[in-house]
């Protein structure tokens, strides 16, 4: 099995944050780890995760240890959200509205009151370049599926949640958070990059300006030096020296430009700094899916905070999606996001 790309980038982020040096490719991460980190992860100091080496999969012990390292210092706050009213009917209309099945048939066959848990992960980003820029981003996820829940981070305060005191947290929270944390970190990275758009643009502008100035400077210098060759009082040796200097100019300019590229290179660090976890009463909708001769039953969640059905998670790439394509594979129905649906 291939390692999921979001897990590889999550691993690379954890390595980076704890002093390792990580390089991520399409299907693997190569890293040099400081001894302490290697010990806590039970990995060698020089390690390759992914393709052709240690696979990084959901539920794998390596991933568990990565999550543990990534979250152990984060303050966790536990709470519950009680809503006065849970939607009773009309769920059929939400299929095709909140979640679109692009093929096959999907039919609501039942409903049940249920309780589930959501997490709002708060991450700090720091972008380093010629200047420094930092800020916070928040991402809401469903803890069980890892689906990203839009606007959860802004909606929850309206519901005035009750908070549990430490030691009195009920045991109903999800234990396996790998997917939720990995997906939330991935989303946080996208949000941080959005917030950094102006910063990235401004560094790009400055780089282009400085490169242009450098080129102009060397062009002018070259002209000046070439003109000086025609002076009558130059000895043959001086002439040769100047010609050699002129020939060195393109190399010197290339090195200066390379230095500028280093100066304006942007490195973004992202780390989780707090998590809010909520138990929420929801409605579970039972949906029967039919594709040719295959059938399958799935559960969807009607979320009283967002007042809509939660999105699904692609069963191939784990991307959150509201547009679901059913595919028959090994006599069962697989639910895919639009981009995986286009691939074979
Ligand atoms: Zn997918």
mmCIF file of C-alpha atoms and ligand atoms in Angstrom:
data_model
loop_
_atom_site.group_PDB
_atom_site.id
_atom_site.type_symbol
_atom_site.label_atom_id
_atom_site.label_comp_id
_atom_site.label_asym_id
_atom_site.label_seq_id
_atom_site.Cartn_x
_atom_site.Cartn_y
_atom_site.Cartn_z
ATOM 1 C CA UNK A 1 0.000 0.000 0.000
ATOM 2 C CA UNK A 2 1.145 3.536 -0.721
ATOM 3 C CA UNK A 3 1.642 6.002 2.072
ATOM 4 C CA UNK A 4 -0.931 8.796 2.097
ATOM 5 C CA UNK A 5 0.636 12.099 0.929
ATOM 6 C CA UNK A 6 -0.968 14.116 3.749
ATOM 7 C CA UNK A 7 0.629 11.755 6.272
ATOM 8 C CA UNK A 8 4.028 12.202 4.648
ATOM 9 C CA UNK A 9 3.728 15.979 4.857
ATOM 10 C CA UNK A 10 2.517 15.667 8.453
ATOM 11 C CA UNK A 11 5.596 13.531 9.256
ATOM 12 C CA UNK A 12 7.861 16.085 7.542
ATOM 13 C CA UNK A 13 6.281 18.869 9.648
ATOM 14 C CA UNK A 14 6.845 16.922 12.877
ATOM 15 C CA UNK A 15 10.476 16.208 11.915
ATOM 16 C CA UNK A 16 11.044 19.884 11.054
ATOM 17 C CA UNK A 17 9.497 21.141 14.230
ATOM 18 C CA UNK A 18 11.570 18.914 16.495
ATOM 19 C CA UNK A 19 14.927 19.763 14.982
ATOM 20 C CA UNK A 20 15.169 17.212 12.194
ATOM 21 C CA UNK A 21 15.916 17.906 8.566
ATOM 22 C CA UNK A 22 13.255 16.523 6.265
ATOM 23 C CA UNK A 23 12.846 16.464 2.544
ATOM 24 C CA UNK A 24 9.545 15.393 1.045
ATOM 25 C CA UNK A 25 9.085 13.887 -2.359
ATOM 26 C CA UNK A 26 5.894 12.693 -4.087
ATOM 27 C CA UNK A 27 5.840 9.375 -2.309
ATOM 28 C CA UNK A 28 8.393 9.476 0.477
ATOM 29 C CA UNK A 29 10.092 11.579 3.136
ATOM 30 C CA UNK A 30 13.819 11.378 3.823
ATOM 31 C CA UNK A 31 14.946 12.743 7.160
ATOM 32 C CA UNK A 32 17.841 13.165 9.538
ATOM 33 C CA UNK A 33 16.566 13.118 13.106
ATOM 34 C CA UNK A 34 18.187 14.345 16.302
ATOM 35 C CA UNK A 35 18.861 11.363 18.632
ATOM 36 C CA UNK A 36 16.133 12.257 21.157
ATOM 37 C CA UNK A 37 13.441 12.503 18.501
ATOM 38 C CA UNK A 38 14.614 9.277 16.832
ATOM 39 C CA UNK A 39 14.303 7.538 20.218
ATOM 40 C CA UNK A 40 10.778 8.808 20.942
ATOM 41 C CA UNK A 41 9.665 7.788 17.461
ATOM 42 C CA UNK A 42 11.542 4.489 17.614
ATOM 43 C CA UNK A 43 13.124 5.257 14.221
ATOM 44 C CA UNK A 44 16.747 5.327 13.063
ATOM 45 C CA UNK A 45 18.397 8.766 12.941
ATOM 46 C CA UNK A 46 18.599 8.550 9.178
ATOM 47 C CA UNK A 47 15.202 7.448 7.986
ATOM 48 C CA UNK A 48 13.074 7.144 4.893
ATOM 49 C CA UNK A 49 9.305 6.932 5.291
ATOM 50 C CA UNK A 50 7.048 5.962 2.430
ATOM 51 C CA UNK A 51 7.699 4.314 -0.879
ATOM 52 C CA UNK A 52 10.248 1.492 -0.742
ATOM 53 C CA UNK A 53 10.904 1.954 2.990
ATOM 54 C CA UNK A 54 8.834 2.217 6.184
ATOM 55 C CA UNK A 55 5.257 2.799 4.919
ATOM 56 C CA UNK A 56 3.271 5.523 6.641
ATOM 57 C CA UNK A 57 -0.331 4.372 6.902
ATOM 58 C CA UNK A 58 -3.387 5.211 8.965
ATOM 59 C CA UNK A 59 -3.328 3.085 12.097
ATOM 60 C CA UNK A 60 0.400 2.296 11.838
ATOM 61 C CA UNK A 61 2.482 2.454 15.044
ATOM 62 C CA UNK A 62 4.879 4.985 13.448
ATOM 63 C CA UNK A 63 1.971 7.351 12.831
ATOM 64 C CA UNK A 64 0.692 6.872 16.396
ATOM 65 C CA UNK A 65 4.085 7.889 17.758
ATOM 66 C CA UNK A 66 4.251 10.902 15.402
ATOM 67 C CA UNK A 67 0.826 12.071 16.621
ATOM 68 C CA UNK A 68 1.881 11.580 20.211
ATOM 69 C CA UNK A 69 5.028 13.659 19.708
ATOM 70 C CA UNK A 70 3.079 16.335 17.804
ATOM 71 C CA UNK A 71 0.332 16.718 20.376
ATOM 72 C CA UNK A 72 1.948 16.042 23.721
ATOM 73 C CA UNK A 73 2.655 19.668 24.555
ATOM 74 C CA UNK A 74 -0.626 21.023 23.228
ATOM 75 C CA UNK A 75 -3.133 22.208 25.804
ATOM 76 C CA UNK A 76 -6.407 20.368 25.282
ATOM 77 C CA UNK A 77 -9.745 21.748 26.359
ATOM 78 C CA UNK A 78 -12.757 19.459 26.546
ATOM 79 C CA UNK A 79 -16.330 20.623 26.358
ATOM 80 C CA UNK A 80 -19.861 19.707 25.327
ATOM 81 C CA UNK A 81 -22.335 21.484 23.120
ATOM 82 C CA UNK A 82 -26.016 20.945 23.770
ATOM 83 C CA UNK A 83 -28.519 22.096 21.199
ATOM 84 C CA UNK A 84 -32.178 22.724 21.976
ATOM 85 C CA UNK A 85 -33.420 21.237 18.734
ATOM 86 C CA UNK A 86 -32.282 18.418 16.475
ATOM 87 C CA UNK A 87 -33.654 18.204 12.971
ATOM 88 C CA UNK A 88 -36.325 15.505 12.734
ATOM 89 C CA UNK A 89 -36.970 15.068 9.034
ATOM 90 C CA UNK A 90 -36.403 16.355 5.517
ATOM 91 C CA UNK A 91 -33.014 14.700 5.258
ATOM 92 C CA UNK A 92 -33.754 13.376 1.756
ATOM 93 C CA UNK A 93 -33.548 16.933 0.436
ATOM 94 C CA UNK A 94 -30.090 17.341 1.906
ATOM 95 C CA UNK A 95 -28.755 14.606 -0.343
ATOM 96 C CA UNK A 96 -28.008 16.475 -3.537
ATOM 97 C CA UNK A 97 -27.671 19.705 -1.564
ATOM 98 C CA UNK A 98 -25.196 19.186 1.291
ATOM 99 C CA UNK A 99 -23.707 16.062 -0.232
ATOM 100 C CA UNK A 100 -23.946 15.260 -3.908
ATOM 101 C CA UNK A 101 -23.606 11.699 -5.123
ATOM 102 C CA UNK A 102 -22.547 12.119 -8.731
ATOM 103 C CA UNK A 103 -23.555 8.605 -9.769
ATOM 104 C CA UNK A 104 -25.454 5.617 -8.416
ATOM 105 C CA UNK A 105 -28.459 6.097 -6.172
ATOM 106 C CA UNK A 106 -28.466 7.324 -2.593
ATOM 107 C CA UNK A 107 -31.533 7.090 -0.393
ATOM 108 C CA UNK A 108 -32.107 7.974 3.251
ATOM 109 C CA UNK A 109 -33.363 4.856 5.035
ATOM 110 C CA UNK A 110 -33.353 5.981 8.647
ATOM 111 C CA UNK A 111 -32.308 8.431 11.331
ATOM 112 C CA UNK A 112 -31.057 8.130 14.878
ATOM 113 C CA UNK A 113 -29.968 10.535 17.598
ATOM 114 C CA UNK A 114 -26.290 10.110 18.272
ATOM 115 C CA UNK A 115 -23.344 11.778 19.932
ATOM 116 C CA UNK A 116 -20.059 12.507 18.254
ATOM 117 C CA UNK A 117 -16.966 14.622 18.808
ATOM 118 C CA UNK A 118 -15.398 17.515 16.934
ATOM 119 C CA UNK A 119 -12.087 19.256 17.316
ATOM 120 C CA UNK A 120 -10.965 22.802 16.640
ATOM 121 C CA UNK A 121 -7.219 22.755 16.178
ATOM 122 C CA UNK A 122 -5.414 26.071 16.566
ATOM 123 C CA UNK A 123 -2.058 26.311 14.817
ATOM 124 C CA UNK A 124 0.625 28.984 14.808
ATOM 125 C CA UNK A 125 2.520 29.678 11.607
ATOM 126 C CA UNK A 126 5.816 31.473 11.304
ATOM 127 C CA UNK A 127 7.136 32.484 7.892
ATOM 128 C CA UNK A 128 10.817 33.316 7.741
ATOM 129 C CA UNK A 129 12.425 35.154 4.881
ATOM 130 C CA UNK A 130 14.115 38.565 4.725
ATOM 131 C CA UNK A 131 11.335 39.451 7.172
ATOM 132 C CA UNK A 132 9.305 37.406 9.602
ATOM 133 C CA UNK A 133 5.550 37.026 9.723
ATOM 134 C CA UNK A 134 3.434 34.977 12.085
ATOM 135 C CA UNK A 135 -0.165 34.337 13.020
ATOM 136 C CA UNK A 136 -2.788 31.785 13.981
ATOM 137 C CA UNK A 137 -5.139 29.644 11.939
ATOM 138 C CA UNK A 138 -8.003 27.484 13.212
ATOM 139 C CA UNK A 139 -9.458 24.374 11.638
ATOM 140 C CA UNK A 140 -12.524 22.354 12.635
ATOM 141 C CA UNK A 141 -12.645 18.598 12.077
ATOM 142 C CA UNK A 142 -14.852 15.668 12.862
ATOM 143 C CA UNK A 143 -12.690 13.542 15.130
ATOM 144 C CA UNK A 144 -13.970 10.211 13.908
ATOM 145 C CA UNK A 145 -13.726 10.685 10.147
ATOM 146 C CA UNK A 146 -11.171 13.487 9.924
ATOM 147 C CA UNK A 147 -13.490 15.478 7.649
ATOM 148 C CA UNK A 148 -12.826 19.214 7.694
ATOM 149 C CA UNK A 149 -15.952 21.020 8.943
ATOM 150 C CA UNK A 150 -16.158 24.483 7.401
ATOM 151 C CA UNK A 151 -16.815 27.365 9.803
ATOM 152 C CA UNK A 152 -16.885 25.147 12.907
ATOM 153 C CA UNK A 153 -14.111 27.320 14.363
ATOM 154 C CA UNK A 154 -16.275 30.451 14.131
ATOM 155 C CA UNK A 155 -19.675 28.890 14.925
ATOM 156 C CA UNK A 156 -19.003 26.985 18.152
ATOM 157 C CA UNK A 157 -18.941 29.971 20.569
ATOM 158 C CA UNK A 158 -22.600 30.797 19.692
ATOM 159 C CA UNK A 159 -23.597 27.544 21.370
ATOM 160 C CA UNK A 160 -22.096 28.484 24.745
ATOM 161 C CA UNK A 161 -20.451 25.155 25.399
ATOM 162 C CA UNK A 162 -19.976 23.756 28.885
ATOM 163 C CA UNK A 163 -16.394 22.838 29.699
ATOM 164 C CA UNK A 164 -15.209 19.801 31.629
ATOM 165 C CA UNK A 165 -12.769 20.273 34.456
ATOM 166 C CA UNK A 166 -9.581 18.206 34.146
ATOM 167 C CA UNK A 167 -10.070 14.730 35.562
ATOM 168 C CA UNK A 168 -13.823 14.845 34.858
ATOM 169 C CA UNK A 169 -13.700 14.393 31.088
ATOM 170 C CA UNK A 170 -16.171 11.690 30.000
ATOM 171 C CA UNK A 171 -14.777 8.755 28.033
ATOM 172 C CA UNK A 172 -16.813 9.445 24.882
ATOM 173 C CA UNK A 173 -14.157 11.311 22.959
ATOM 174 C CA UNK A 174 -12.546 9.628 19.980
ATOM 175 C CA UNK A 175 -9.273 7.869 20.827
ATOM 176 C CA UNK A 176 -7.899 7.683 17.317
ATOM 177 C CA UNK A 177 -7.091 11.178 16.193
ATOM 178 C CA UNK A 178 -4.490 10.389 13.530
ATOM 179 C CA UNK A 179 -6.675 11.258 10.603
ATOM 180 C CA UNK A 180 -8.296 14.290 12.230
ATOM 181 C CA UNK A 181 -4.946 15.778 13.252
ATOM 182 C CA UNK A 182 -3.221 14.987 9.941
ATOM 183 C CA UNK A 183 -6.112 16.448 7.906
ATOM 184 C CA UNK A 184 -6.398 19.495 10.156
ATOM 185 C CA UNK A 185 -2.659 20.193 9.868
ATOM 186 C CA UNK A 186 -2.885 19.864 6.093
ATOM 187 C CA UNK A 187 -5.793 22.305 6.003
ATOM 188 C CA UNK A 188 -4.007 24.643 8.441
ATOM 189 C CA UNK A 189 -1.049 24.743 6.043
ATOM 190 C CA UNK A 190 -3.353 25.795 3.185
ATOM 191 C CA UNK A 191 -4.962 28.496 5.378
ATOM 192 C CA UNK A 192 -1.569 29.768 6.534
ATOM 193 C CA UNK A 193 -0.398 30.000 2.932
ATOM 194 C CA UNK A 194 -3.545 31.982 2.079
ATOM 195 C CA UNK A 195 -2.830 34.373 4.943
ATOM 196 C CA UNK A 196 0.750 34.665 3.740
ATOM 197 C CA UNK A 197 -0.196 35.490 0.136
ATOM 198 C CA UNK A 198 0.680 39.190 0.466
ATOM 199 C CA UNK A 199 3.872 38.394 2.335
ATOM 200 C CA UNK A 200 4.913 35.847 -0.331
ATOM 201 C CA UNK A 201 4.071 38.352 -3.079
ATOM 202 C CA UNK A 202 6.013 41.121 -1.388
ATOM 203 C CA UNK A 203 9.103 38.906 -0.975
ATOM 204 C CA UNK A 204 8.754 37.948 -4.658
ATOM 205 C CA UNK A 205 8.504 41.616 -5.666
ATOM 206 C CA UNK A 206 11.587 42.532 -3.667
ATOM 207 C CA UNK A 207 13.512 39.618 -5.122
ATOM 208 C CA UNK A 208 12.603 40.672 -8.683
ATOM 209 C CA UNK A 209 13.506 44.289 -7.931
ATOM 210 C CA UNK A 210 16.896 43.359 -6.422
ATOM 211 C CA UNK A 211 17.667 40.932 -9.270
ATOM 212 C CA UNK A 212 16.815 43.622 -11.823
ATOM 213 C CA UNK A 213 19.055 46.155 -10.046
ATOM 214 C CA UNK A 214 21.883 43.613 -9.882
ATOM 215 C CA UNK A 215 21.598 42.892 -13.627
ATOM 216 C CA UNK A 216 21.574 46.598 -14.451
ATOM 217 C CA UNK A 217 24.566 47.189 -12.225
ATOM 218 C CA UNK A 218 26.598 44.462 -13.946
ATOM 219 C CA UNK A 219 25.549 45.626 -17.414
ATOM 220 C CA UNK A 220 26.717 49.151 -16.600
ATOM 221 C CA UNK A 221 29.926 47.831 -15.087
ATOM 222 C CA UNK A 222 30.616 45.740 -18.156
ATOM 223 C CA UNK A 223 30.099 48.713 -20.489
ATOM 224 C CA UNK A 224 32.376 50.882 -18.391
ATOM 225 C CA UNK A 225 35.122 48.241 -18.296
ATOM 226 C CA UNK A 226 34.867 47.568 -22.027
ATOM 227 C CA UNK A 227 35.149 51.295 -22.736
ATOM 228 C CA UNK A 228 38.257 51.500 -20.568
ATOM 229 C CA UNK A 229 39.998 48.898 -22.768
ATOM 230 C CA UNK A 230 40.451 51.507 -25.492
ATOM 231 C CA UNK A 231 42.600 53.720 -23.294
ATOM 232 C CA UNK A 232 45.965 54.209 -24.984
ATOM 233 C CA UNK A 233 48.043 54.139 -21.853
ATOM 234 C CA UNK A 234 47.158 50.488 -20.901
ATOM 235 C CA UNK A 235 50.009 48.007 -20.843
ATOM 236 C CA UNK A 236 49.443 44.587 -22.443
ATOM 237 C CA UNK A 237 49.351 42.969 -18.966
ATOM 238 C CA UNK A 238 46.759 45.477 -17.700
ATOM 239 C CA UNK A 239 44.685 44.856 -20.800
ATOM 240 C CA UNK A 240 44.664 41.097 -20.179
ATOM 241 C CA UNK A 241 43.782 41.601 -16.556
ATOM 242 C CA UNK A 242 40.766 43.742 -17.505
ATOM 243 C CA UNK A 243 39.601 41.270 -20.130
ATOM 244 C CA UNK A 244 39.767 38.466 -17.533
ATOM 245 C CA UNK A 245 37.737 40.602 -15.115
ATOM 246 C CA UNK A 246 35.118 41.258 -17.789
ATOM 247 C CA UNK A 247 34.893 37.524 -18.454
ATOM 248 C CA UNK A 248 34.332 36.881 -14.754
ATOM 249 C CA UNK A 249 31.391 39.267 -14.573
ATOM 250 C CA UNK A 250 28.569 36.842 -15.607
ATOM 251 C CA UNK A 251 29.694 34.292 -12.976
ATOM 252 C CA UNK A 252 29.925 36.956 -10.294
ATOM 253 C CA UNK A 253 26.465 38.235 -11.190
ATOM 254 C CA UNK A 254 25.015 34.698 -11.062
ATOM 255 C CA UNK A 255 26.443 34.251 -7.539
ATOM 256 C CA UNK A 256 24.954 37.565 -6.399
ATOM 257 C CA UNK A 257 21.543 36.539 -7.787
ATOM 258 C CA UNK A 258 21.807 33.160 -6.083
ATOM 259 C CA UNK A 259 22.493 34.978 -2.768
ATOM 260 C CA UNK A 260 19.398 37.102 -3.304
ATOM 261 C CA UNK A 261 17.304 34.005 -3.965
ATOM 262 C CA UNK A 262 18.502 32.567 -0.661
ATOM 263 C CA UNK A 263 17.788 35.835 1.122
ATOM 264 C CA UNK A 264 14.159 35.951 -0.037
ATOM 265 C CA UNK A 265 13.473 32.226 0.189
ATOM 266 C CA UNK A 266 10.433 31.660 2.399
ATOM 267 C CA UNK A 267 10.333 28.969 5.020
ATOM 268 C CA UNK A 268 7.008 28.352 6.732
ATOM 269 C CA UNK A 269 6.784 26.549 10.057
ATOM 270 C CA UNK A 270 3.436 25.440 11.359
ATOM 271 C CA UNK A 271 2.708 23.892 14.709
ATOM 272 C CA UNK A 272 -0.432 23.089 16.661
ATOM 273 C CA UNK A 273 -0.714 25.192 19.808
ATOM 274 C CA UNK A 274 -4.119 24.298 21.280
ATOM 275 C CA UNK A 275 -7.097 22.070 20.634
ATOM 276 C CA UNK A 276 -10.709 22.394 21.697
ATOM 277 C CA UNK A 277 -12.642 19.138 21.691
ATOM 278 C CA UNK A 278 -16.420 19.040 21.892
ATOM 279 C CA UNK A 279 -18.989 16.325 22.416
ATOM 280 C CA UNK A 280 -22.029 17.208 20.340
ATOM 281 C CA UNK A 281 -25.471 15.658 19.986
ATOM 282 C CA UNK A 282 -26.086 15.067 16.306
ATOM 283 C CA UNK A 283 -28.455 13.206 14.028
ATOM 284 C CA UNK A 284 -27.116 10.182 12.276
ATOM 285 C CA UNK A 285 -28.655 9.545 8.890
ATOM 286 C CA UNK A 286 -28.546 6.080 7.418
ATOM 287 C CA UNK A 287 -28.114 6.139 3.666
ATOM 288 C CA UNK A 288 -28.366 3.215 1.287
ATOM 289 C CA UNK A 289 -26.191 3.488 -1.804
ATOM 290 C CA UNK A 290 -26.798 1.444 -4.903
ATOM 291 C CA UNK A 291 -24.459 1.188 -7.863
ATOM 292 C CA UNK A 292 -25.517 -1.333 -10.510
ATOM 293 C CA UNK A 293 -25.755 -4.616 -8.544
ATOM 294 C CA UNK A 294 -23.807 -3.463 -5.492
ATOM 295 C CA UNK A 295 -25.328 -1.908 -2.405
ATOM 296 C CA UNK A 296 -23.797 -0.329 0.645
ATOM 297 C CA UNK A 297 -25.065 1.408 3.771
ATOM 298 C CA UNK A 298 -23.276 4.461 5.144
ATOM 299 C CA UNK A 299 -23.886 6.877 7.982
ATOM 300 C CA UNK A 300 -23.947 10.609 7.466
ATOM 301 C CA UNK A 301 -23.964 13.149 10.264
ATOM 302 C CA UNK A 302 -26.335 16.090 10.456
ATOM 303 C CA UNK A 303 -24.359 18.652 12.401
ATOM 304 C CA UNK A 304 -26.486 21.035 14.527
ATOM 305 C CA UNK A 305 -23.646 23.586 14.712
ATOM 306 C CA UNK A 306 -23.305 24.054 10.958
ATOM 307 C CA UNK A 307 -26.973 23.024 10.440
ATOM 308 C CA UNK A 308 -26.027 20.805 7.543
ATOM 309 C CA UNK A 309 -24.687 17.348 6.765
ATOM 310 C CA UNK A 310 -20.991 16.920 7.450
ATOM 311 C CA UNK A 311 -18.910 16.269 4.342
ATOM 312 C CA UNK A 312 -17.389 12.852 3.681
ATOM 313 C CA UNK A 313 -13.767 11.871 3.455
ATOM 314 C CA UNK A 314 -12.509 10.310 0.218
ATOM 315 C CA UNK A 315 -11.803 6.635 0.797
ATOM 316 C CA UNK A 316 -8.667 6.822 -1.314
ATOM 317 C CA UNK A 317 -6.892 10.117 -0.522
ATOM 318 C CA UNK A 318 -8.752 11.210 2.663
ATOM 319 C CA UNK A 319 -9.547 14.620 1.171
ATOM 320 C CA UNK A 320 -12.766 16.152 2.525
ATOM 321 C CA UNK A 321 -15.460 16.256 -0.127
ATOM 322 C CA UNK A 322 -19.128 17.129 -0.624
ATOM 323 C CA UNK A 323 -19.162 15.651 -4.099
ATOM 324 C CA UNK A 324 -18.970 11.876 -3.935
ATOM 325 C CA UNK A 325 -18.357 9.464 -6.779
ATOM 326 C CA UNK A 326 -19.194 5.799 -6.185
ATOM 327 C CA UNK A 327 -16.904 3.241 -7.789
ATOM 328 C CA UNK A 328 -17.257 -0.511 -7.834
ATOM 329 C CA UNK A 329 -14.040 -2.176 -6.754
ATOM 330 C CA UNK A 330 -13.582 -5.802 -5.667
ATOM 331 C CA UNK A 331 -17.381 -6.249 -5.479
ATOM 332 C CA UNK A 332 -17.847 -3.321 -3.126
ATOM 333 C CA UNK A 333 -18.635 0.339 -3.424
ATOM 334 C CA UNK A 334 -15.839 2.787 -2.808
ATOM 335 C CA UNK A 335 -16.631 6.493 -2.245
ATOM 336 C CA UNK A 336 -14.225 8.871 -3.940
ATOM 337 C CA UNK A 337 -13.569 12.594 -4.237
ATOM 338 C CA UNK A 338 -13.762 14.220 -7.713
ATOM 339 C CA UNK A 339 -10.009 14.123 -8.254
ATOM 340 C CA UNK A 340 -9.650 10.420 -7.331
ATOM 341 C CA UNK A 341 -12.738 9.666 -9.443
ATOM 342 C CA UNK A 342 -10.844 10.915 -12.500
ATOM 343 C CA UNK A 343 -7.924 8.587 -11.869
ATOM 344 C CA UNK A 344 -8.005 4.903 -12.752
HETATM 345 ZN ZN1 LIG B 1 -9.620 11.362 -3.209
#
